[in-house]
Every structure is written in C-alpha cells, then in structure tokens.
mmCIF file of C-alpha atoms in Angstrom:
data_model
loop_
_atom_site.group_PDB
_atom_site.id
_atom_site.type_symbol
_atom_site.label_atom_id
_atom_site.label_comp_id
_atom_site.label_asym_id
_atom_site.label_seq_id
_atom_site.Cartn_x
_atom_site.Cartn_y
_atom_site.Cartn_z
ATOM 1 C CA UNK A 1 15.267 12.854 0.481
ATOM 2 C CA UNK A 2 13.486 16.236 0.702
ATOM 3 C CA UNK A 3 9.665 15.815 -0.109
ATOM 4 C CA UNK A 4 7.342 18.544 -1.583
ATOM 5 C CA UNK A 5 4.215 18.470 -0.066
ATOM 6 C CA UNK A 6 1.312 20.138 -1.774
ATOM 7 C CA UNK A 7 -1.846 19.520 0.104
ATOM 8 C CA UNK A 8 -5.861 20.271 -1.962
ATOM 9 C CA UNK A 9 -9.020 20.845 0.214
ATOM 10 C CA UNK A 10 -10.235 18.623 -3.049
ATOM 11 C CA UNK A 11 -9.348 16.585 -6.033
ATOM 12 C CA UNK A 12 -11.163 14.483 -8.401
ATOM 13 C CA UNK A 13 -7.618 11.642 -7.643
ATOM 14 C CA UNK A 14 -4.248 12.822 -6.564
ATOM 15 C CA UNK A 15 -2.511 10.003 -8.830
ATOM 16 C CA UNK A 16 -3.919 11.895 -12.028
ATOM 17 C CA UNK A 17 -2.837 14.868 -10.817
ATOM 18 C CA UNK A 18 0.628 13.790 -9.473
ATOM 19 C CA UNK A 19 0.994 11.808 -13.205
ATOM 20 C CA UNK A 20 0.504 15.130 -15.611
ATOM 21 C CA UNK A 21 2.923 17.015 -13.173
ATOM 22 C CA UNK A 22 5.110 13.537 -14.031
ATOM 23 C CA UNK A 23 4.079 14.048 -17.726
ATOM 24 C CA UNK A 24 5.152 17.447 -17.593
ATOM 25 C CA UNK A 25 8.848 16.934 -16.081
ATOM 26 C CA UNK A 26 7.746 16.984 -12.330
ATOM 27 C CA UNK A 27 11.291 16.040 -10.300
ATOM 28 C CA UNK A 28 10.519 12.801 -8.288
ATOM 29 C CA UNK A 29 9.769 13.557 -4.358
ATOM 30 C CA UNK A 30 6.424 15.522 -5.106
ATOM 31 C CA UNK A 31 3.773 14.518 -2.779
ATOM 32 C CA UNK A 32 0.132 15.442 -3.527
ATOM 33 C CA UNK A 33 -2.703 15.078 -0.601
ATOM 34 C CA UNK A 34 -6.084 16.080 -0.751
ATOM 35 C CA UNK A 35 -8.490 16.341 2.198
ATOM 36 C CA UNK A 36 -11.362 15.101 0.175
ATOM 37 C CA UNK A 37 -10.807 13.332 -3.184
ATOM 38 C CA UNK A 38 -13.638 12.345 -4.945
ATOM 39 C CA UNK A 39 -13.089 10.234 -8.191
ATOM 40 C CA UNK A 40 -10.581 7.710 -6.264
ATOM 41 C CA UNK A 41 -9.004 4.719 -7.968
ATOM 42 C CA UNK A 42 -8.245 0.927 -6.284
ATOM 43 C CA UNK A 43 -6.464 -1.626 -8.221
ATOM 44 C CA UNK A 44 -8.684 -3.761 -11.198
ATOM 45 C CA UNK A 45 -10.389 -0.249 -11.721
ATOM 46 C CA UNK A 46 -12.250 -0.396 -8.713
ATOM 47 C CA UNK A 47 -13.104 3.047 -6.864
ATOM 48 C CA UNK A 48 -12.038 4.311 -3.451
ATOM 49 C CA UNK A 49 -14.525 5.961 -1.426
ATOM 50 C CA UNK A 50 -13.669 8.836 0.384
ATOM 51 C CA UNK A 51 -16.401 9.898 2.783
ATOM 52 C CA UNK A 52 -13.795 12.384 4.335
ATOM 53 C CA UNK A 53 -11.241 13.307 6.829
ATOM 54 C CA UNK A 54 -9.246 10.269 5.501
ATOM 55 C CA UNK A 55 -5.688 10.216 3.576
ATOM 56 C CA UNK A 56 -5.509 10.622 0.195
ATOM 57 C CA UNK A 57 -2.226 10.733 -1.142
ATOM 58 C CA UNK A 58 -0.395 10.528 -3.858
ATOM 59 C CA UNK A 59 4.144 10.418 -4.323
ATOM 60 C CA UNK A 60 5.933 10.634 -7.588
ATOM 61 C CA UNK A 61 9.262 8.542 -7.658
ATOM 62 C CA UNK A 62 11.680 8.900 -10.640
ATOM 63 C CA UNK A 63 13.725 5.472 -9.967
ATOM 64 C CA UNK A 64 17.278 4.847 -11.747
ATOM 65 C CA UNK A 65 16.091 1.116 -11.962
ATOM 66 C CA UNK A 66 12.583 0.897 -12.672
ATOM 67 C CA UNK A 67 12.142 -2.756 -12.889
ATOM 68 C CA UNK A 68 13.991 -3.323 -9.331
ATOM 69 C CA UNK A 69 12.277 -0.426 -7.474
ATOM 70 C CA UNK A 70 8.880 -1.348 -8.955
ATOM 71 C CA UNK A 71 9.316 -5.194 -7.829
ATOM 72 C CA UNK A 72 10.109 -4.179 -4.027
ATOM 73 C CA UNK A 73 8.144 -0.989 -3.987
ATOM 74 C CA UNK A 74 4.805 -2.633 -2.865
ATOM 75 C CA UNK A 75 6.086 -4.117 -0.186
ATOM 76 C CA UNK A 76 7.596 -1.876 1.324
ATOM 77 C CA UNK A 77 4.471 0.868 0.984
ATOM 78 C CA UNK A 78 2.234 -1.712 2.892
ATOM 79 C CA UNK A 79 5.672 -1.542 5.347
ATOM 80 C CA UNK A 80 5.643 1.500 5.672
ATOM 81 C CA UNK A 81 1.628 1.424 6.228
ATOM 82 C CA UNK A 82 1.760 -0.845 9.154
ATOM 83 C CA UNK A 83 4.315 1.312 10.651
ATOM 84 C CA UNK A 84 2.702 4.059 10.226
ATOM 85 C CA UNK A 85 -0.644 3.105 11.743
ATOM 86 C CA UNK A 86 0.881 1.408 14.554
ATOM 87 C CA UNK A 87 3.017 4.484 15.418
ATOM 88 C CA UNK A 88 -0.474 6.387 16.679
ATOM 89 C CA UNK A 89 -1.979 3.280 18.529
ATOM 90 C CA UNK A 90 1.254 1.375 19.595
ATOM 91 C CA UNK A 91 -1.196 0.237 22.941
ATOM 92 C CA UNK A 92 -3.268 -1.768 20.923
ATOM 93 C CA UNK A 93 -0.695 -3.181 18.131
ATOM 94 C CA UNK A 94 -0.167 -6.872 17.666
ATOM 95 C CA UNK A 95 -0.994 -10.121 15.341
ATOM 96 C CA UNK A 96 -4.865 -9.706 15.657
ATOM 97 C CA UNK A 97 -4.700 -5.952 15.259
ATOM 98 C CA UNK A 98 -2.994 -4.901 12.227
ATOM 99 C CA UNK A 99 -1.838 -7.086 9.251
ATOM 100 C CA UNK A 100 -0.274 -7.350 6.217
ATOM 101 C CA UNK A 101 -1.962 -8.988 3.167
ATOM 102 C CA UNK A 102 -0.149 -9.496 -0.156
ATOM 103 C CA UNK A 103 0.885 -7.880 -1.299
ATOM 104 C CA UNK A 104 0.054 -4.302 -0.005
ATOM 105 C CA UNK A 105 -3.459 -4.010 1.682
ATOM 106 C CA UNK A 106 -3.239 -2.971 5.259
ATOM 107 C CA UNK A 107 -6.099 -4.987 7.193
ATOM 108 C CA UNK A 108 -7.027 -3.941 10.752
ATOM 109 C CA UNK A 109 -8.629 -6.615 13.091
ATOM 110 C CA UNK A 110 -9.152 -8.848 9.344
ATOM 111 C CA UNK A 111 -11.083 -5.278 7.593
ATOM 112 C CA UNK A 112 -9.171 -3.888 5.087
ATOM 113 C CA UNK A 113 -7.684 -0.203 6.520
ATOM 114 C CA UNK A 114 -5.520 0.821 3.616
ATOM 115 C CA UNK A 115 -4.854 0.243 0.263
ATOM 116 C CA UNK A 116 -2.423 1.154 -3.002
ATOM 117 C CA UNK A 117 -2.386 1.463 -6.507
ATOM 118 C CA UNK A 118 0.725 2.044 -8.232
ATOM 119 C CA UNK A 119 1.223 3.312 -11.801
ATOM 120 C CA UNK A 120 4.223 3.805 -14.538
ATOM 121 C CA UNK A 121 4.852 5.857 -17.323
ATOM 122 C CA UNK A 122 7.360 8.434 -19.243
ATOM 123 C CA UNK A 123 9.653 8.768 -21.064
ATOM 124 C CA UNK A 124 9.572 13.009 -20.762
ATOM 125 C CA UNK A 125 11.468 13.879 -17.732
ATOM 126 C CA UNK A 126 12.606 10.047 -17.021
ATOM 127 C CA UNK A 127 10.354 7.217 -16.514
ATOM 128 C CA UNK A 128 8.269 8.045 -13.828
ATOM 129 C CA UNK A 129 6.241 5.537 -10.861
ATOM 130 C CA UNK A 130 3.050 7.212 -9.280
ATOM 131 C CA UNK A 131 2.251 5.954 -5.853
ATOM 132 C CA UNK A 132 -1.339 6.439 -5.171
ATOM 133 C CA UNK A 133 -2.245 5.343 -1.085
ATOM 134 C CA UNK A 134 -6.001 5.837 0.384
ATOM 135 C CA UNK A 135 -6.123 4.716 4.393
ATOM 136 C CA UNK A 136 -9.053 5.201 6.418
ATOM 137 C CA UNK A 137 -8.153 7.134 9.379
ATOM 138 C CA UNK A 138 -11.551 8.769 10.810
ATOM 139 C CA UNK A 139 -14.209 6.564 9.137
ATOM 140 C CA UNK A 140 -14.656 3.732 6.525
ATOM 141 C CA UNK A 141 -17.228 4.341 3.738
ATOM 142 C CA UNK A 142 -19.969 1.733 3.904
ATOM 143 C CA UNK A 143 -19.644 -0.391 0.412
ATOM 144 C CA UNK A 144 -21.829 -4.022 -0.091
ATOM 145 C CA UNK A 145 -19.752 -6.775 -0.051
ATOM 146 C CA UNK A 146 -16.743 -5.286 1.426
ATOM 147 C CA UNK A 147 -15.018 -5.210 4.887
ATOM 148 C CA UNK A 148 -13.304 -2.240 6.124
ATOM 149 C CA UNK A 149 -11.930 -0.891 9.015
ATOM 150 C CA UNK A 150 -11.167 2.914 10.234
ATOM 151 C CA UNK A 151 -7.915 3.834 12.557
ATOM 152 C CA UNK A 152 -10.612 5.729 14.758
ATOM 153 C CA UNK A 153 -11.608 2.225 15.921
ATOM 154 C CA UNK A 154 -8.174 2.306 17.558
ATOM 155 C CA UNK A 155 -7.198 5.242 19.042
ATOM 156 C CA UNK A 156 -7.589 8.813 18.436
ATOM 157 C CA UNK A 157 -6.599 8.838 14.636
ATOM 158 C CA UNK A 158 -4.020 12.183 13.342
ATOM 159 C CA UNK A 159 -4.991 14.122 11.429
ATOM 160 C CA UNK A 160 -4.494 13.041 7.064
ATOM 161 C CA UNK A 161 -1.945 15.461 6.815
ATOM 162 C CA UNK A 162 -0.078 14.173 10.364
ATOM 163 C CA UNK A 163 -0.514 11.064 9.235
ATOM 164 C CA UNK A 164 0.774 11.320 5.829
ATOM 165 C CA UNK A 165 4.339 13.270 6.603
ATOM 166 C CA UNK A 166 4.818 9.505 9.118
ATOM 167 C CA UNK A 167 3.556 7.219 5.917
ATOM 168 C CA UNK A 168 6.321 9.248 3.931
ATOM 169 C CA UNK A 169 8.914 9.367 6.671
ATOM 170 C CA UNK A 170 8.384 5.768 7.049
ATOM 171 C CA UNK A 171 8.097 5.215 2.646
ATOM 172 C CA UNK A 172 11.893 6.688 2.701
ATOM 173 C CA UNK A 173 13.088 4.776 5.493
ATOM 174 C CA UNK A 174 12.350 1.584 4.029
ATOM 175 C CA UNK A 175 13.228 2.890 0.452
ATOM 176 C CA UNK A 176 16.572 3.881 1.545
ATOM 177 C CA UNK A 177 17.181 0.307 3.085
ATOM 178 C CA UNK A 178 16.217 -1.310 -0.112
ATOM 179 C CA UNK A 179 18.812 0.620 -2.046
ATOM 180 C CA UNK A 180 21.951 -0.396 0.509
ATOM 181 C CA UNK A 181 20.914 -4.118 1.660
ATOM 182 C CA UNK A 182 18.592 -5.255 -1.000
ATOM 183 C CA UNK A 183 15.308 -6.851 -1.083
ATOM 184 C CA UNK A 184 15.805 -9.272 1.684
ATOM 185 C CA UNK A 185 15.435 -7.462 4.899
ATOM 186 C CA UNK A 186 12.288 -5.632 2.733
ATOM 187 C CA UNK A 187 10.979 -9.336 2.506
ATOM 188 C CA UNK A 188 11.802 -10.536 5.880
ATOM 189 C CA UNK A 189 10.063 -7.138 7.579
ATOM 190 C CA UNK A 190 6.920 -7.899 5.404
ATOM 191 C CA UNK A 191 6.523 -11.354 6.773
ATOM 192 C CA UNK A 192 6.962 -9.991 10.149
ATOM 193 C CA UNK A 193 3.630 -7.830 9.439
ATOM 194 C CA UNK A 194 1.844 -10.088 7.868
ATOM 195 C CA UNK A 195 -0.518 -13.348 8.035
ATOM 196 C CA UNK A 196 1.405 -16.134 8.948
ATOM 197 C CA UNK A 197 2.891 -18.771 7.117
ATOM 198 C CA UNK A 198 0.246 -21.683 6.663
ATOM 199 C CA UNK A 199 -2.778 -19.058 7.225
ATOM 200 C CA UNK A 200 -5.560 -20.948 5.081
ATOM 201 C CA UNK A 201 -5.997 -18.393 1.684
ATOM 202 C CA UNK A 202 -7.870 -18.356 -1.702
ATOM 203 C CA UNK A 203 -6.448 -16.707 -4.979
ATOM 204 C CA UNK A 204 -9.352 -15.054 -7.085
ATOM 205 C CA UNK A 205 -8.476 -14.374 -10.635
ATOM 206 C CA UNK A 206 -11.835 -13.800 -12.778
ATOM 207 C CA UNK A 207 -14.149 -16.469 -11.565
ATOM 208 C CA UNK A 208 -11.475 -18.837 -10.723
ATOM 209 C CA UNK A 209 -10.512 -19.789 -6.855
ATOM 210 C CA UNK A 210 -7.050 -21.603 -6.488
ATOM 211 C CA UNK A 211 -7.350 -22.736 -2.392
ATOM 212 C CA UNK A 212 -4.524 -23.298 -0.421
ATOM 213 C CA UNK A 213 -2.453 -22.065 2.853
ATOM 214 C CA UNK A 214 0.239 -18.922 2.778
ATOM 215 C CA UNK A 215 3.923 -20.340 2.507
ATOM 216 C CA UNK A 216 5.996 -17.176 2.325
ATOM 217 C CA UNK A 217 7.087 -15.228 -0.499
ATOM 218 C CA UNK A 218 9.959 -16.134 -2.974
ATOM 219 C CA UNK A 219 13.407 -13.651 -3.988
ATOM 220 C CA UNK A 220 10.988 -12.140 -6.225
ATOM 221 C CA UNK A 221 8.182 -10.970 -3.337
ATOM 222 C CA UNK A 222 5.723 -13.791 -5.367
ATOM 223 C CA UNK A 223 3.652 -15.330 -2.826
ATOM 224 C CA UNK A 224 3.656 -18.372 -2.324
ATOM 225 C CA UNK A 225 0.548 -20.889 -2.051
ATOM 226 C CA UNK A 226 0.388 -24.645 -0.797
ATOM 227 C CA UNK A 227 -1.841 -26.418 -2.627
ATOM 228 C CA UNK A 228 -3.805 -29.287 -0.866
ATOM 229 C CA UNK A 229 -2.129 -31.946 -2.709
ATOM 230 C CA UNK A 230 1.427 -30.737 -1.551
ATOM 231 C CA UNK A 231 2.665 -28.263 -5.021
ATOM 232 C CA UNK A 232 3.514 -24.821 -4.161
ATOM 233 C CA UNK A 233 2.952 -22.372 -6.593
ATOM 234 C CA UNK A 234 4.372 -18.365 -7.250
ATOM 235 C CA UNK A 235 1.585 -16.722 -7.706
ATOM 236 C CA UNK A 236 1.761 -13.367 -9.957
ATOM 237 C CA UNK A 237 -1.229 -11.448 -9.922
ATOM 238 C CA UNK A 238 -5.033 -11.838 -8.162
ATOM 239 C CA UNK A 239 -7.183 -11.404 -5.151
ATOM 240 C CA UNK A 240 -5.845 -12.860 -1.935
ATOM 241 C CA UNK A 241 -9.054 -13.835 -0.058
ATOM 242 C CA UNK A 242 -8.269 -15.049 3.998
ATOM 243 C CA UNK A 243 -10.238 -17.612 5.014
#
C-alpha cells in the first residue's frame, strides 16, 4: 500500500476531517494526523482528551468487502497497537505491561493507553471505513473516574508522527495477512496480546453488569464470557470492565 500522510499542527477531530475528504471521493490510504486535536471522539460519544504531544490519527480505507474487513478490522488495529508500542520499549514488554482488551483498547500496566473508534459511510466514491486512533504517548489527560496510562511511563516515547508511520506500517501488515490467510491467525495474534483466557470480567451495557471470566473469542471475533453457572455467551456490543 502507499499511504498519504497529511499531518495538522491542529484539528477540531481528524475522523471528521478524513470522512468529508471520504464524502468527497478521497481514494482510500489517506492518513490524517494532527499534533493537537481538540474536539476528539471515543466510542458511545464519549470525548478524547488531548492535552498534547500525543497521536491523533485518523486512516480512510475503501474495502471491496465491507462487512468482512469491518468484522476483523478492530482487531487487528488494537494488533497493530500493541506492536507498535512495544516496538519503542521492547525492554519492558510482557503480560503485566501491555494488553489487549476487547476488543481494541490498548491497556498499559491495567490503564487504558490507546483507544479506537471506527466509522462507515458512502456511497460517493465507494463505501468508505474511517479509522479514528488516539494513544497517549507523552502524557495522559487527567479525567474522574478513568484510568490511563502514557508510553512516557515506559521508555522515551517517539515522537506522534514517528509513532504513527509504525501504527500504519504495522495496520498494513496485519491487513495484508487478513486478506491471504483469513481471520484466524488475526484471532489467534489477538489472544496472544491480550488478557488471558479465564481473566475474571464484567460486561456493562446501560446499567446492566453481566459477570463472568474471559473464554476466548468465537470465528466471528465475539468474545466470549463464562457465566458463573457454567453458559457461555457471544457477547456483541458493551463495556468490558477487568476485575
């Protein structure tokens, strides 16, 4: 693939500005970065703070299968996310370091490091996937209620626009492997990265808490939850809380 980077000293979001160039017949393989975005978007409509000298990045994807790419594209993001961070502080990897937890959030000694949103649209140009990812590389904004973690914890962190030609490198990689072999070794690498299976876990959905333990994900990248009576459930959609 051969990328377009366009970098912004600011930008209200780099999704909304990445999904009018979409709107507007943008080829795929556009990535938009700004040094300091300041109307950022999380998923459920919650905001991403950007204090600064973070990434903020957004890729536009025209996919000849939506449905398929869209299924397996979260995963292997938060793939490509581990990788990525672990590339600058490879010293220091390892299970209680970085994690994966489902289905994309990049967690960093249990904090939350990184994070994606993903959005679809068309039909001018081609249907059209927006790929919005926010990691906290030099500092983590200080919001109540929430836990999160910077990459300058570990190491030295790159600088957003070193950082984000890896995430990219690494986005293609992974893309390219889930076009020849499938979603399997996508699914197998994710578990790999992430908590393990039987890690105690809540699902959130409203005001509702389904508890159970982590066993694995399904052919469709569903995870799946033991419940304390011995069912296991897909689930779909919701908050994954660790215990």
């Amino acid at each position: 693939m051969s990328w377009r980077f366009e970098y912004h000293e600011t930008l209200g979001s780099t999704s909304d500005l990445c999904k009018t160039r979409a709107e507007a017949g943008e080829p795929e393989h556009l990535a938009v970065q700004a040094f300091s975005q300041t109307s950022g978007r999380g998923t459920r409509g919650r905001t991403w703070t950007d204090p600064g000298g973070n990434l903020a990045i957004s890729l536009l994807f025209r996919p000849a299968d939506p449905a398929a790419f869209i299924a397996a594209l979260p995963f292997v993001v938060a793939i490509a996310l581990f990788e990525a961070a672990t590339h600058f502080c490879p010293a220091v990897t390892g299970p209680s370091r970085f994690m994966l937890k489902w289905p994309n959030d990049l967690l960093m000694d249990g904090r939350k490091m990184a994070g994606v949103l993903i959005e679809t649209g068309g039909p001018q140009g081609g249907p059209w996937v927006v790929v919005g990812i926010g990691a906290n590389l030099r500092q983590s904004p200080e919001i109540p209620g929430r836990r999160l973690a910077a990459l300058a914890e570990a190491t030295d962190p790159p600088s957003a626009e070193v950082f984000g030609k890896v995430l990219v490198a690494q986005i293609e990689r992974w893309t390219t492997i889930r076009e020849r072999e499938g979603f399997a070794p996508v699914r197998a690498a994710w578990l790999a990265r992430a908590h393990p299976v039987g890690t105690p876990l809540a699902v959130q959905r409203c005001e509702t808490y389904i508890t159970g333990s982590f066993s694995g994900l399904d052919a469709q990248g569903r995870l799946l939850l033991a419940l304390p009576h011995g069912e296991t459930i897909p689930v779909v959609t919701g908050d994954i809380l660790l215990d």
